[in-house]
Amino acid sequence: MPNIKEKKKIKQLIFVTHNPSVAVYGDAFNYIYVENNGTINYKNYLIEKSEDKERLIKILEGGKKSFANRNHKFGDIIGEEEYGN
């Protein structure tokens, strides 16, 4: 991911993925969520907006409880200084 973070400083990068880790660790600030229930719907989320951040936690991490549980289980192993970087 370090290469992606460097490239995004000078270029716009667009990724399509079903893997939430790519979305999270790619350090994106704009997420477009696509849902297909017979009709295709698009929703744009910005990481800077708190209401969008809450929805992104649900979409990418499975919700606040799952996110907190994952952090509780692995936070001491990963360490604060390395988390997400």
Backbone as JSON, one array per atom type, in Angstrom:
{
  "sequence": "MPNIKEKKKIKQLIFVTHNPSVAVYGDAFNYIYVENNGTINYKNYLIEKSEDKERLIKILEGGKKSFANRNHKFGDIIGEEEYGN",
  "N": [[0.8, -1.2, 0.0], [2.09, 1.25, 0.44], [3.1, 2.25, -2.01], [0.76, 2.92, -3.39], [-0.17, 5.0, -1.78], [1.79, 6.92, -2.26], [1.52, 7.37, -5.04], [-1.07, 8.44, -5.15], [-0.74, 11.02, -4.38], [-0.05, 12.46, -6.59], [-1.71, 11.65, -8.62], [-5.07, 10.78, -9.61], [-6.6, 7.99, -8.33], [-8.55, 5.16, -9.04], [-10.26, 2.48, -7.73], [-11.86, -0.65, -7.97], [-13.38, -2.92, -5.94], [-14.11, -5.87, -4.02], [-13.02, -6.34, -1.71], [-12.75, -5.29, 1.48], [-10.4, -4.56, 2.82], [-8.66, -3.45, 0.92], [-10.01, -1.1, 0.31], [-9.97, 0.18, 2.83], [-7.21, 0.23, 3.72], [-6.02, 1.39, 1.57], [-6.22, 4.0, 1.96], [-8.35, 5.69, 1.19], [-10.44, 8.55, 0.57], [-12.84, 9.02, -0.5], [-15.62, 7.12, -1.09], [-17.5, 5.03, -3.18], [-20.39, 3.38, -3.05], [-21.98, 0.58, -4.35], [-25.06, -0.87, -4.96], [-27.03, -3.62, -5.87], [-30.11, -4.52, -6.29], [-31.92, -5.62, -8.15], [-32.29, -3.15, -9.25], [-29.72, -0.86, -9.97], [-28.03, 0.97, -7.59], [-26.23, 3.84, -6.54], [-24.16, 5.21, -4.04], [-22.47, 7.85, -2.57], [-19.83, 8.26, -0.29], [-18.06, 10.19, 2.05], [-15.1, 10.14, 3.86], [-14.5, 12.12, 5.69], [-16.89, 13.08, 6.69], [-18.89, 12.69, 9.49], [-21.36, 11.28, 9.64], [-21.21, 9.77, 7.31], [-18.94, 8.3, 7.86], [-19.83, 6.61, 9.9], [-21.6, 4.96, 8.45], [-19.8, 3.82, 6.65], [-18.24, 2.29, 8.38], [-20.08, 0.33, 8.98], [-20.46, -0.82, 6.42], [-17.81, -1.55, 5.55], [-16.55, -2.75, 7.75], [-18.39, -4.29, 9.09], [-19.88, -3.19, 11.07], [-20.08, -1.2, 14.16], [-19.72, -2.78, 16.47], [-18.38, -5.08, 15.51], [-16.1, -3.84, 14.51], [-14.99, -2.72, 16.86], [-14.58, -5.08, 18.3], [-12.69, -6.4, 16.69], [-10.58, -4.59, 16.88], [-10.1, -4.77, 19.62], [-9.26, -7.44, 19.84], [-6.98, -7.55, 18.18], [-5.56, -5.21, 18.47], [-3.54, -4.92, 20.48], [-1.58, -6.53, 19.44], [-0.97, -5.42, 16.95], [-0.33, -2.76, 17.57], [-0.48, 0.68, 18.33], [1.03, 2.58, 16.84], [1.49, 1.36, 14.38], [-0.94, 0.74, 13.26], [-2.98, 0.6, 10.5], [-1.13, 1.78, 8.8]],
  "CA": [[0.0, 0.0, 0.0], [2.87, 2.49, 0.41], [3.19, 2.73, -3.39], [-0.52, 3.56, -3.69], [-0.22, 6.28, -1.06], [2.67, 7.86, -2.96], [0.93, 7.69, -6.35], [-2.28, 9.25, -5.02], [-0.35, 12.42, -4.18], [0.1, 13.13, -7.88], [-2.71, 11.16, -9.57], [-6.33, 10.27, -9.08], [-6.66, 6.53, -8.48], [-9.88, 4.59, -8.86], [-10.22, 1.03, -7.54], [-13.11, -1.38, -7.8], [-13.01, -4.08, -5.14], [-15.03, -6.49, -3.06], [-12.18, -6.57, -0.54], [-12.74, -4.09, 2.3], [-9.04, -4.17, 3.22], [-8.13, -2.55, -0.11], [-10.67, 0.19, 0.5], [-9.54, 0.8, 4.09], [-5.77, 0.48, 3.8], [-5.63, 2.22, 0.43], [-6.31, 5.37, 2.47], [-9.3, 6.44, 0.37], [-11.24, 9.56, 1.26], [-14.13, 9.03, -1.17], [-16.07, 5.76, -1.37], [-18.76, 4.91, -3.9], [-20.97, 2.08, -2.73], [-22.95, 0.17, -5.37], [-25.96, -1.92, -4.5], [-27.85, -4.12, -6.97], [-31.27, -5.31, -5.86], [-32.81, -5.5, -9.29], [-31.9, -1.85, -9.8], [-28.39, -0.48, -9.48], [-28.01, 2.23, -6.84], [-24.92, 4.32, -6.15], [-24.14, 6.16, -2.93], [-21.13, 8.39, -2.35], [-19.52, 8.5, 1.12], [-16.79, 10.88, 2.31], [-14.57, 9.73, 5.16], [-14.45, 13.28, 6.59], [-18.22, 13.35, 7.24], [-19.13, 11.72, 10.57], [-22.48, 10.38, 9.31], [-20.71, 8.84, 6.3], [-17.98, 7.41, 8.52], [-20.62, 5.59, 10.59], [-22.1, 4.03, 7.44], [-18.64, 3.1, 6.12], [-17.88, 1.27, 9.38], [-21.05, -0.75, 8.78], [-20.21, -1.47, 5.12], [-16.46, -2.11, 5.41], [-16.08, -3.48, 8.93], [-19.45, -5.11, 9.67], [-20.54, -2.43, 12.14], [-19.26, -0.72, 15.27], [-19.39, -3.88, 17.38], [-17.34, -5.88, 14.86], [-14.9, -3.0, 14.44], [-14.44, -2.65, 18.22], [-14.12, -6.42, 18.65], [-11.46, -6.64, 15.93], [-9.55, -3.74, 17.48], [-9.8, -5.34, 20.94], [-8.52, -8.69, 19.67], [-5.71, -7.42, 17.48], [-4.92, -3.91, 18.74], [-2.3, -5.06, 21.24], [-0.6, -7.17, 18.56], [-0.6, -4.48, 15.89], [0.27, -1.58, 18.17], [-1.08, 1.94, 17.89], [1.85, 3.29, 15.85], [1.5, 0.67, 13.09], [-2.3, 0.45, 12.81], [-3.46, 1.26, 9.3], [-0.07, 2.43, 8.02]],
  "C": [[0.84, 1.28, 0.0], [2.97, 3.08, -0.99], [1.9, 3.45, -3.79], [-0.59, 4.92, -3.03], [0.67, 7.33, -1.71], [2.05, 8.31, -4.28], [-0.28, 8.61, -6.22], [-1.98, 10.72, -4.74], [-0.3, 13.18, -5.5], [-0.94, 12.71, -8.92], [-3.99, 10.78, -8.85], [-6.37, 8.78, -9.36], [-8.07, 6.05, -8.21], [-9.74, 3.07, -8.8], [-11.64, 0.5, -7.43], [-12.74, -2.67, -7.08], [-14.17, -4.6, -4.32], [-14.28, -6.73, -1.75], [-12.12, -5.3, 0.3], [-11.35, -3.63, 2.73], [-8.4, -3.23, 2.2], [-8.72, -1.16, 0.07], [-10.15, 0.91, 1.75], [-8.07, 1.17, 4.06], [-5.21, 1.21, 2.59], [-5.74, 3.7, 0.76], [-7.22, 6.24, 1.61], [-10.02, 7.49, 1.21], [-12.63, 9.65, 0.65], [-14.48, 7.59, -1.55], [-17.38, 5.82, -2.14], [-19.25, 3.48, -3.69], [-22.05, 1.77, -3.76], [-23.76, -0.99, -4.82], [-26.85, -2.32, -5.68], [-28.92, -5.05, -6.42], [-32.32, -5.28, -6.96], [-32.61, -4.17, -10.01], [-30.55, -1.51, -9.2], [-28.48, 0.89, -8.84], [-26.59, 2.56, -6.44], [-25.07, 5.3, -5.0], [-22.7, 6.56, -2.69], [-20.95, 8.69, -0.85], [-18.15, 9.17, 1.22], [-16.33, 10.55, 3.72], [-14.54, 10.88, 6.17], [-15.79, 13.58, 7.26], [-18.57, 12.27, 8.26], [-20.28, 10.77, 10.25], [-22.08, 9.36, 8.24], [-19.75, 7.83, 6.92], [-18.71, 6.27, 9.25], [-21.12, 4.53, 9.6], [-20.95, 3.2, 6.85], [-18.17, 2.02, 7.09], [-18.81, 0.07, 9.23], [-20.73, -1.53, 7.5], [-18.87, -2.21, 5.11], [-16.03, -3.01, 6.56], [-17.14, -4.37, 9.56], [-20.18, -4.44, 10.81], [-19.59, -2.07, 13.26], [-18.8, -1.85, 16.19], [-18.28, -4.75, 16.79], [-16.02, -5.14, 14.81], [-14.21, -2.94, 15.8], [-13.88, -4.0, 18.65], [-12.8, -6.74, 17.96], [-10.31, -5.83, 16.55], [-9.13, -4.29, 18.85], [-8.93, -6.59, 20.81], [-7.12, -8.49, 19.11], [-4.94, -6.14, 17.79], [-3.61, -4.03, 19.48], [-1.2, -5.71, 20.4], [-0.06, -6.18, 17.54], [0.15, -3.28, 16.47], [-0.28, -0.31, 17.54], [-0.3, 2.6, 16.77], [1.82, 2.65, 14.47], [0.11, 0.53, 12.49], [-2.67, 1.29, 11.6], [-2.38, 1.91, 8.45], [0.91, 1.42, 7.49]]
}
